[in-house]
Tab-separated table of C-alpha atoms (C1' of nucleotides) in Angstrom:
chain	number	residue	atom	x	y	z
A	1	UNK	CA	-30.383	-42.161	-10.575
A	2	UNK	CA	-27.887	-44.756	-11.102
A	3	UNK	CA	-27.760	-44.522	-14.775
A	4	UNK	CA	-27.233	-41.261	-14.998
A	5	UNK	CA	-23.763	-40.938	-16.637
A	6	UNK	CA	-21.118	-39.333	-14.289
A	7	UNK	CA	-20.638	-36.614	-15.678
A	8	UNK	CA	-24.165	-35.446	-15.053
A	9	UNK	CA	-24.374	-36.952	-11.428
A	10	UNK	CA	-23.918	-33.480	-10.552
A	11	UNK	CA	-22.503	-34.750	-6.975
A	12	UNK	CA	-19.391	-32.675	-5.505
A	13	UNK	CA	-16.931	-35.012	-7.019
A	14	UNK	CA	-14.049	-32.659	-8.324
A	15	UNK	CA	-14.483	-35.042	-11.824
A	16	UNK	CA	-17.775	-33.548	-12.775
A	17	UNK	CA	-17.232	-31.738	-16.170
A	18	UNK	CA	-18.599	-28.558	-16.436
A	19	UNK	CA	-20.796	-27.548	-19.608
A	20	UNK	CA	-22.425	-24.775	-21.347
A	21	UNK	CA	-25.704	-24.472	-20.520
A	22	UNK	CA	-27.208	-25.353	-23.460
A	23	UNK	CA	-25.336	-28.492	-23.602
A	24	UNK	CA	-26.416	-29.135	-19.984
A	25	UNK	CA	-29.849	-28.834	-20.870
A	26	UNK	CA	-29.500	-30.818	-24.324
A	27	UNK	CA	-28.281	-33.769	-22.040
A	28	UNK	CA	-30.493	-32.945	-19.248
A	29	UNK	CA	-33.740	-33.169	-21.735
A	30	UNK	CA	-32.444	-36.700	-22.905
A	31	UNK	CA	-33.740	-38.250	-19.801
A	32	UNK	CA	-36.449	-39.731	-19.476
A	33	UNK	CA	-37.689	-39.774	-15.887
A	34	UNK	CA	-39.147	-36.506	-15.347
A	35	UNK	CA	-38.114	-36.457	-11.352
A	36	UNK	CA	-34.337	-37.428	-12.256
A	37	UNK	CA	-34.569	-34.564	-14.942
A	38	UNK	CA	-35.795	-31.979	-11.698
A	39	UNK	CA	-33.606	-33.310	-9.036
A	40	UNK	CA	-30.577	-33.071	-11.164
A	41	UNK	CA	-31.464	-29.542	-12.159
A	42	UNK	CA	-32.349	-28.365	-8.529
A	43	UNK	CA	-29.263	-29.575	-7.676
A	44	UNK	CA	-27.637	-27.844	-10.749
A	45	UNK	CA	-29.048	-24.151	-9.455
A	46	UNK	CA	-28.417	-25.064	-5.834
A	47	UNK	CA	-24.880	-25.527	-6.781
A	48	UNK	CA	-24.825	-21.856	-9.197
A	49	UNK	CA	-26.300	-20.585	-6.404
A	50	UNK	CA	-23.785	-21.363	-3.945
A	51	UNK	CA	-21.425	-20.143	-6.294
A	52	UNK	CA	-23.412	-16.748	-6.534
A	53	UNK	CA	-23.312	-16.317	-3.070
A	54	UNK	CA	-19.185	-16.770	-2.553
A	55	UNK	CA	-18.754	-14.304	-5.767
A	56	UNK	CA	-21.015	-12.085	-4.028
A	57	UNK	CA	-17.787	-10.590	-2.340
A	58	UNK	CA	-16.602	-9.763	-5.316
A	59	UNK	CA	-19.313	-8.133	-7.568
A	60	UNK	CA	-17.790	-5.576	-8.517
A	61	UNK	CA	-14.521	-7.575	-9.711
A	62	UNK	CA	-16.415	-9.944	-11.214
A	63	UNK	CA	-19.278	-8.576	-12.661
A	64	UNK	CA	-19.606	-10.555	-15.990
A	65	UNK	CA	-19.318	-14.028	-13.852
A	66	UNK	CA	-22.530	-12.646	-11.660
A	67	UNK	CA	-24.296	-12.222	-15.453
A	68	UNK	CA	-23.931	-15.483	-16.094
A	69	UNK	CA	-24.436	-16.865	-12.964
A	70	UNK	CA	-27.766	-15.482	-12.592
A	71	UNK	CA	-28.412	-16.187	-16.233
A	72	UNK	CA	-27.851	-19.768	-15.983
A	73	UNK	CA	-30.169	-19.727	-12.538
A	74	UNK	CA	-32.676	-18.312	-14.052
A	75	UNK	CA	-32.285	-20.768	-17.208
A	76	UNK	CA	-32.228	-23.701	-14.971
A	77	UNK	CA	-35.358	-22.810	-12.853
A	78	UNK	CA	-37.111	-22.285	-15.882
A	79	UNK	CA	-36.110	-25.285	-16.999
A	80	UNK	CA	-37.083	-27.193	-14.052
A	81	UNK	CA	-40.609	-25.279	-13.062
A	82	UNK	CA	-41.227	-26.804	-16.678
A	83	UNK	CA	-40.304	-29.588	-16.513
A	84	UNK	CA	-42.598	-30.418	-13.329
A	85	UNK	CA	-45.562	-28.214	-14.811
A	86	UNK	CA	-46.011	-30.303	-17.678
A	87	UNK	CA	-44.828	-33.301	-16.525
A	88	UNK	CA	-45.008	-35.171	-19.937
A	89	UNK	CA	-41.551	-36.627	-21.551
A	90	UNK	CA	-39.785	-33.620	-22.504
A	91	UNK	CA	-38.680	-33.088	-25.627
A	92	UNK	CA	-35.354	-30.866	-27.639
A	93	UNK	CA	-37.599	-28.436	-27.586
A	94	UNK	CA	-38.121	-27.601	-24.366
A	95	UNK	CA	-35.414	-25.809	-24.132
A	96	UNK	CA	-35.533	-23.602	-27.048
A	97	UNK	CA	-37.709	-21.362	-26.082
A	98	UNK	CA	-35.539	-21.193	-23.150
A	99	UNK	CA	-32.713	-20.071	-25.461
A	100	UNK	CA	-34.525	-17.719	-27.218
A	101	UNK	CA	-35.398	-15.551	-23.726
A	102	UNK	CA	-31.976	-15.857	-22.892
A	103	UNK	CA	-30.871	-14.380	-26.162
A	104	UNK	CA	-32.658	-11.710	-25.881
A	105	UNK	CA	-31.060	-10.301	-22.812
A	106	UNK	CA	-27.421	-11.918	-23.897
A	107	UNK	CA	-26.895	-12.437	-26.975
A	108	UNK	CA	-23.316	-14.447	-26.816
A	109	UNK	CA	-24.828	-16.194	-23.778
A	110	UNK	CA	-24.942	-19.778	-25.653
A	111	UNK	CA	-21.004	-20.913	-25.669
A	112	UNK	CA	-20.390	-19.444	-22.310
A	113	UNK	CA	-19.006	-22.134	-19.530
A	114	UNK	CA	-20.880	-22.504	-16.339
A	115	UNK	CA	-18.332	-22.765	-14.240
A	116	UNK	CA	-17.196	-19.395	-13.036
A	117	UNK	CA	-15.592	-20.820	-10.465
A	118	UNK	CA	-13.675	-17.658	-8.793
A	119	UNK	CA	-10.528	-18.820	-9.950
A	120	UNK	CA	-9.516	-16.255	-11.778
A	121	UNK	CA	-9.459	-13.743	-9.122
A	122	UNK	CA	-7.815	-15.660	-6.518
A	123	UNK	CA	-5.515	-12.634	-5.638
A	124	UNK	CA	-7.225	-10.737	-4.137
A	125	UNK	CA	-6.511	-9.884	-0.613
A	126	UNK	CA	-9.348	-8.031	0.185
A	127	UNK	CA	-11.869	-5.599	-0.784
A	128	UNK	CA	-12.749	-2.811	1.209
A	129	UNK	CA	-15.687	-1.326	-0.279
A	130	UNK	CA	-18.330	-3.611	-0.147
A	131	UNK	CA	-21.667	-2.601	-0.977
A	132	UNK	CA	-24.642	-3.819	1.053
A	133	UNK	CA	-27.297	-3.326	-1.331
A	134	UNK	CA	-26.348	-7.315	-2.925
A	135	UNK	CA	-29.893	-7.072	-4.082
A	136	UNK	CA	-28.804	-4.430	-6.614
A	137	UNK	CA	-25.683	-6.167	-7.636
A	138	UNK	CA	-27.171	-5.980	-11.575
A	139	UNK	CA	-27.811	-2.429	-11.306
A	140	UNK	CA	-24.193	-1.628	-9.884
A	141	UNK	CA	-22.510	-4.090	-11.999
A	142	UNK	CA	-24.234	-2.948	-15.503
A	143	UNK	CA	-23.076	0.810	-14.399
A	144	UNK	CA	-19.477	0.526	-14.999
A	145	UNK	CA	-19.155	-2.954	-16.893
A	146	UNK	CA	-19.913	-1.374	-20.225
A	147	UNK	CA	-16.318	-1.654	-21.021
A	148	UNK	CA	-16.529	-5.089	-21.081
A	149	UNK	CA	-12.525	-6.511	-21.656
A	150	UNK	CA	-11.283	-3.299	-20.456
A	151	UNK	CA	-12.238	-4.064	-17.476
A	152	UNK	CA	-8.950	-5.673	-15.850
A	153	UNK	CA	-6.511	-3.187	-17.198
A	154	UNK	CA	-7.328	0.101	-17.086
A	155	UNK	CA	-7.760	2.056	-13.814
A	156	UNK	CA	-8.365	5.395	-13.883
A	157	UNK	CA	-5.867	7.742	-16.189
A	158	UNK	CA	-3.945	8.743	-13.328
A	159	UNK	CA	-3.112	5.284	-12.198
A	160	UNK	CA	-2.591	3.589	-15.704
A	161	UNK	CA	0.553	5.663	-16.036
A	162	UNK	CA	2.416	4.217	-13.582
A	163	UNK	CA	0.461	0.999	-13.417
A	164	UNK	CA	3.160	-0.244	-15.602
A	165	UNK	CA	6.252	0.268	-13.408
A	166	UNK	CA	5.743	-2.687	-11.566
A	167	UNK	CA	5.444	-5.543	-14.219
A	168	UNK	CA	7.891	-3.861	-16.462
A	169	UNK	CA	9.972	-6.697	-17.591
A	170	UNK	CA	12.373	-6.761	-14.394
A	171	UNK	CA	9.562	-6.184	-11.836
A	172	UNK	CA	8.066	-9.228	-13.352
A	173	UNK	CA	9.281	-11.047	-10.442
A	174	UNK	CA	7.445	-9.618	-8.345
A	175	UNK	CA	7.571	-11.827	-5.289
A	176	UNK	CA	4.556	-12.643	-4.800
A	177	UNK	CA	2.972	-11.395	-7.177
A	178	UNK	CA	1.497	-8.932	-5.559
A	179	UNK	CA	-1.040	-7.186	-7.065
A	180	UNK	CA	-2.572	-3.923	-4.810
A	181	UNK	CA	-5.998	-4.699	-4.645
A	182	UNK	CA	-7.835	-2.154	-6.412
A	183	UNK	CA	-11.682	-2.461	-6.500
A	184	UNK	CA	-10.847	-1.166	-9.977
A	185	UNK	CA	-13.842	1.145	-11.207
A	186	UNK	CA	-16.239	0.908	-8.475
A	187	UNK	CA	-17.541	4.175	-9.304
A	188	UNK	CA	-18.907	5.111	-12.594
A	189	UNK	CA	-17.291	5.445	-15.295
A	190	UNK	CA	-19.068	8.343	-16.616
A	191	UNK	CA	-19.023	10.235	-13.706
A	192	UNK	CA	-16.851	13.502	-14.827
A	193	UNK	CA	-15.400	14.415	-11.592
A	194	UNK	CA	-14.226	11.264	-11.045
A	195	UNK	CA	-12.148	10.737	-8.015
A	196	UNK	CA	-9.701	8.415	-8.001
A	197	UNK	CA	-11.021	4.912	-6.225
A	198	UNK	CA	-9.389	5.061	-2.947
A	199	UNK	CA	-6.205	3.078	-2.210
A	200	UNK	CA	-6.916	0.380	0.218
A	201	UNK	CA	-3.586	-0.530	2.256
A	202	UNK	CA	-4.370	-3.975	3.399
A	203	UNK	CA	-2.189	-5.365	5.666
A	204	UNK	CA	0.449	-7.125	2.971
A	205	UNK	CA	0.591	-3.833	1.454
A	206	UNK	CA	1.151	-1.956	4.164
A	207	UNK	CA	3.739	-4.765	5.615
A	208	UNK	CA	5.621	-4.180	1.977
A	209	UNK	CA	5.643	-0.299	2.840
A	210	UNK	CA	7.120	-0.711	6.193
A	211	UNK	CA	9.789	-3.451	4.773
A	212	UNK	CA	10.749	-0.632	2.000
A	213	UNK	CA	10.852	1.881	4.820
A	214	UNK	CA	13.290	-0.623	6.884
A	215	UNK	CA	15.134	-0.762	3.426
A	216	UNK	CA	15.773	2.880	2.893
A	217	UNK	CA	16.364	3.856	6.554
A	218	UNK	CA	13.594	4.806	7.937
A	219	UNK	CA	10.223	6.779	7.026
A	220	UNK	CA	11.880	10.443	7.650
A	221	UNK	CA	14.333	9.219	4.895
A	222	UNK	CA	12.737	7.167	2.423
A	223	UNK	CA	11.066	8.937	-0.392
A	224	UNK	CA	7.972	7.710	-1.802
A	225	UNK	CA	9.578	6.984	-4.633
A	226	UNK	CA	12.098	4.579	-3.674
A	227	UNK	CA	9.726	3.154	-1.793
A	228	UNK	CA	7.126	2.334	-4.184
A	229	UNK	CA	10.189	0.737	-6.293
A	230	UNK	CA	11.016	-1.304	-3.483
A	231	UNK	CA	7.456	-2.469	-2.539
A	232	UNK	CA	6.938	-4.137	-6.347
A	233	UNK	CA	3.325	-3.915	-5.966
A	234	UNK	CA	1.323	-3.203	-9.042
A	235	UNK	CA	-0.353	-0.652	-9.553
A	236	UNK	CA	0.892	1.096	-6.332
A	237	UNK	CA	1.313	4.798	-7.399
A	238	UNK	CA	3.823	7.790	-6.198
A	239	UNK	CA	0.800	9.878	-5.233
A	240	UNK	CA	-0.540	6.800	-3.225
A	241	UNK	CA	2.675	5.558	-1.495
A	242	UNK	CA	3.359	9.433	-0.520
A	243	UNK	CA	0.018	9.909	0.997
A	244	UNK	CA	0.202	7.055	2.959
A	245	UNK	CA	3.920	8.164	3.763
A	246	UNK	CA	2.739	11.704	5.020
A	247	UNK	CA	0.185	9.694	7.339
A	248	UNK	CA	2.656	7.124	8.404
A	249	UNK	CA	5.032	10.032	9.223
A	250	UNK	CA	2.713	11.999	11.665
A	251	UNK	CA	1.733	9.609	13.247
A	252	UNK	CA	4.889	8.464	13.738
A	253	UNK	CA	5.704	11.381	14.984
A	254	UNK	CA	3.273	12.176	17.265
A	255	UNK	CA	3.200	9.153	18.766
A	256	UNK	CA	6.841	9.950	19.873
A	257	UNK	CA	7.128	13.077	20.430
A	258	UNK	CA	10.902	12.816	21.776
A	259	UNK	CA	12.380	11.077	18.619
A	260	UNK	CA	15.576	11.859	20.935
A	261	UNK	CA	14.987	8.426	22.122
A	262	UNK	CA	17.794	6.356	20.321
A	263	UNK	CA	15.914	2.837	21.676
A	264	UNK	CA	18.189	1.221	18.758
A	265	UNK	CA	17.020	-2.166	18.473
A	266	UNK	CA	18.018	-3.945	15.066
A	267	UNK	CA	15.991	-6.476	15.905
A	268	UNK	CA	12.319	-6.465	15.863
A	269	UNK	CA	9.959	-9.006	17.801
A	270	UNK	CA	6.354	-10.044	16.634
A	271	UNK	CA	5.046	-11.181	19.114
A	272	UNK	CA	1.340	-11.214	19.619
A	273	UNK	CA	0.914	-9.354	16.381
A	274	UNK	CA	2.445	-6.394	17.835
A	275	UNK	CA	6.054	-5.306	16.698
A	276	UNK	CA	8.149	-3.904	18.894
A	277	UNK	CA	11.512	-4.357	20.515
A	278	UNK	CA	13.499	-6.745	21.284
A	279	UNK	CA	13.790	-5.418	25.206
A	280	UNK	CA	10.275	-4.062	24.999
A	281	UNK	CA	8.977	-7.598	24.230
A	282	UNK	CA	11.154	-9.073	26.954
A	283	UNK	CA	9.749	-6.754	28.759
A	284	UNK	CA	6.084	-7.506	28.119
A	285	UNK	CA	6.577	-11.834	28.210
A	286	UNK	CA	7.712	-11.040	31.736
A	287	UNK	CA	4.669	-9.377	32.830
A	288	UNK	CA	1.995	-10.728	30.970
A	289	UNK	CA	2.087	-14.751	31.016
A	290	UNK	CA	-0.916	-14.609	28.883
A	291	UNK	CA	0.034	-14.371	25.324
A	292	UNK	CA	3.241	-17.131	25.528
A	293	UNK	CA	5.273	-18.415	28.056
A	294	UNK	CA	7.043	-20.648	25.806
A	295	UNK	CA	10.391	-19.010	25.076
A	296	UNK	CA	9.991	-18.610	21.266
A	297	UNK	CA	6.280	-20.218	21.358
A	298	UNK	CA	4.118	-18.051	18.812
A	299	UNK	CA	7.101	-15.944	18.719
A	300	UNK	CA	8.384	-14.921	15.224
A	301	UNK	CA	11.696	-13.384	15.287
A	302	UNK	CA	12.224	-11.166	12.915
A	303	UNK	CA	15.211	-9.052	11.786
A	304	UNK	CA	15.418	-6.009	9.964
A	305	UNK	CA	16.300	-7.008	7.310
A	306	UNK	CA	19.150	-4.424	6.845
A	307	UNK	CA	20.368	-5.323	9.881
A	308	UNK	CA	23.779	-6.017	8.097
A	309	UNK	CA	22.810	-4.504	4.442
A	310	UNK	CA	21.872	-0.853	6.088
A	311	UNK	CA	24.850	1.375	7.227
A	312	UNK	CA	24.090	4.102	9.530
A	313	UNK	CA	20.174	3.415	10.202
A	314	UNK	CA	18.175	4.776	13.219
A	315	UNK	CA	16.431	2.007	14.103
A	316	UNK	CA	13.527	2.950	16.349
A	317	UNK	CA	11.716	6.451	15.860
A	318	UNK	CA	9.995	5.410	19.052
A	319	UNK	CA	8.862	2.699	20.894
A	320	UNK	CA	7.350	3.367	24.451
A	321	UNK	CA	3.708	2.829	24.411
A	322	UNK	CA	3.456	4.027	21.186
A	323	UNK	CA	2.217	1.067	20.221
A	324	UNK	CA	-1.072	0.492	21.686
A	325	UNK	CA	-1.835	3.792	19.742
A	326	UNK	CA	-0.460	2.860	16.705
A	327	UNK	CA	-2.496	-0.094	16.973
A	328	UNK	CA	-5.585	1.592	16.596
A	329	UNK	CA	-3.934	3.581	13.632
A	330	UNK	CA	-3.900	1.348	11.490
A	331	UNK	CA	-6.295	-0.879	12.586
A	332	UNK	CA	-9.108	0.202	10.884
A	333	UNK	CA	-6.898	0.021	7.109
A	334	UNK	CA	-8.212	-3.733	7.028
A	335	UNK	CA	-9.730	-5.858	9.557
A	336	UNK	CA	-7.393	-9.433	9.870
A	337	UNK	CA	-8.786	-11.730	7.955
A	338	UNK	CA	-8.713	-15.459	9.321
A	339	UNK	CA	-7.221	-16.360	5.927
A	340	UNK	CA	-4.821	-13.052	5.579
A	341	UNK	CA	-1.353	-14.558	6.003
A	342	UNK	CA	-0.061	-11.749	7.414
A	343	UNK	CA	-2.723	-11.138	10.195
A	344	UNK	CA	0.224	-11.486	13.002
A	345	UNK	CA	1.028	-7.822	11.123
A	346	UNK	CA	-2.054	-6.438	11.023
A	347	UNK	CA	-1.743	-4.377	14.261
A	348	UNK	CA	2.467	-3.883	13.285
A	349	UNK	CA	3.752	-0.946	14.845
A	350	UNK	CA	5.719	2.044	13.714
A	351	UNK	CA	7.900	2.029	15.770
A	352	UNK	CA	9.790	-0.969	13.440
A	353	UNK	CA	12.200	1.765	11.529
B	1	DT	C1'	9.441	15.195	-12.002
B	2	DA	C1'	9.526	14.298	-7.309
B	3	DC	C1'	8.722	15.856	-2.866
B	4	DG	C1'	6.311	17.636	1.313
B	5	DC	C1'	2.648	19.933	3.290
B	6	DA	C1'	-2.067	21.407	3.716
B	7	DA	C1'	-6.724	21.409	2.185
B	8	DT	C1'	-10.304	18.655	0.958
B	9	DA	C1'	-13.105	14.533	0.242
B	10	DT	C1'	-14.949	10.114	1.841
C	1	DA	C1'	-12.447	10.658	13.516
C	2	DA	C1'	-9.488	8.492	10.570
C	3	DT	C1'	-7.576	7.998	6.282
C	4	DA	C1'	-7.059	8.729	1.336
C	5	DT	C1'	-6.851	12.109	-2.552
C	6	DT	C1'	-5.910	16.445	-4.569
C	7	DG	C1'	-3.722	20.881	-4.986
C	8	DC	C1'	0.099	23.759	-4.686
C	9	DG	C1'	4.585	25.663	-3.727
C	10	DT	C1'	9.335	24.328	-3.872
DNA sequence: TACGCAATAT
DNA sequence: AATATTGCGT
């Protein structure tokens, strides 16, 4: 295998040049040794198929990239069962005929690049609705992909009204660039009582509601306007931010029944992925050695941020042990993800306003 | 239009 | 059962 030329070694070094397929197999069918020619396209599919199974997550994002995916698979085994079947010095033509199926089912297949590596949809943050059936992934992705370069900008007509609000030219900083992840479309497009695709308030997103909330002083003040304005997200609609403000509020409230409880605390303590008070988390180090006896080990210290920039705020609308409840409130809105950054938040309580 | 609440859907 | 969406009165 030595002289085949780098760029077809195939091996994981981040200098291998992807092609189209057709170019792939042009070069491919230039060499000579029969066994080279299989290995290197085994080792081609084993490589789409790994890629296949990481985009898997995201089927119904990126529909178009599991078309060609499977596509070039299915190209490449062709190519290779062949290739081994005949076992003479292939020829150019070998994989005509191989184009020719291929056009059938997609026409524009030919120029396509290979490499769908998920880069474009790197924001994601997570996606709540996945489907089990990855067997069907063809039938589910053909349903709704009709649309083809539609796909990333529309929503659903309620949402694409406001979708706009938060990249309007001054929201264009969004800080992170946070984008609400919105497994846009899941369900048909056709289907005429179409209910809007649910609103999945990942952790970040629900972290940005709760720093708007701190902002505007407090959930029984905040409007769902003002707070949707203050959360930048993208895509994040009045309707949405108010449901999940009517939820946050009762529970809030029933948590704490006696909101008469003034625990004013400016300053909030993560510690152990729970929120809570600064005296309540002195509190809790005390009796518990477990999570961290270092002073300010795994502690992150966080202050509201209006601790100077908010007049007249109530700080706590409860605290007690309102937060192994609240825990389990919004536990369920997304599971921590090893690689969510804010998984310390994930299990936040209310009672940070 | 924006809000809050309640009914309804998932 | 919990949470999101929709409807409706204000």
């Amino acid at each position: 295998m030595g002289s085949v030329p780098p760029e077809l070694s195939l091996d994981f070094r981040p200098t291998f040049v992807p092609k189209t397929i057709s170019s792939f197999l042009k070069e491919v069918s230039l060499i000579g040794n029969v066994s080279d020619k299989v290995s290197i396209l085994d080792a081609f599919v084993k490589r789409l198929e790994e890629e296949m199974r990481k985009i898997d997550a995201f089927k119904r994002e990126l529909p178009l990239c599991m078309i060609l995916l499977n596509d070039a698979i299915v190209a490449l085994k062709e190519e290779s069962v062949q290739c081994m079947s005949r076992n003479v010095e292939p020829v150019l033509e070998e994989f005509i005929p191989l184009k020719n199926k291929k056009g059938s089912n997609q026409s524009e297949e030919d120029g396509v690049l290979v490499t769908n590596k998920k880069e474009k949809d790197s924001n994601n943050s997570s996606n709540c609705n996945n489907n089990k059936d990855k067997k069907n992934w063809m039938s589910s992705v053909q349903l709704w992909n009709t649309d083809d370069d539609d796909n990333c900008s529309i929503d659903r007509k309620l949402d694409t009204k406001q979708r706009n609000i938060g990249d309007s030219t001054q929201g264009c900083k969004n800080r992170g660039g946070v984008t609400a992840c919105m497994p846009f479309k899941a369900d048909l497009g056709f289907a005429k009582t179409a209910r809007k695709q649910r609103r999945c308030w990942s952790p970040e997103l629900h972290c940005r509601f709760v720093n708007a909330l701190q902002q505007l002083g407090g959930s029984q003040v905040a409007t769902p306007k003002q707070i949707r304005e203050l959360m930048q997200v993208d895509g994040l609609t009045n309707d949405e931010v108010k449901s999940h403000l009517q939820k946050y509020r009762l529970n809030t409230r029933r948590l704490s029944p006696s909101t008469t409880s003034p625990a004013n605390q400016s300053v909030v303590v993560l510690r152990g992925g729970l929120w809570m008070s600064q005296d309540q988390h002195e509190e809790s180090s005390k009796g518990s050695s477990s999570q961290s006896d270092s002073p300010q080990g795994p502690l992150l210290l966080a202050t509201n941020t209006r601790g100077n920039s908010i007049p007249g705020v109530q700080s706590m609308e409860d605290d007690e042990d309102a937060k192994s409840k609240s825990n389990s409130w919004k536990g369920h809105i997304h599971k921590p993800g090893k690689d969510d950054c804010i998984e310390s938040i994930a299990s936040m309580n209310f009672a940070d306003i």
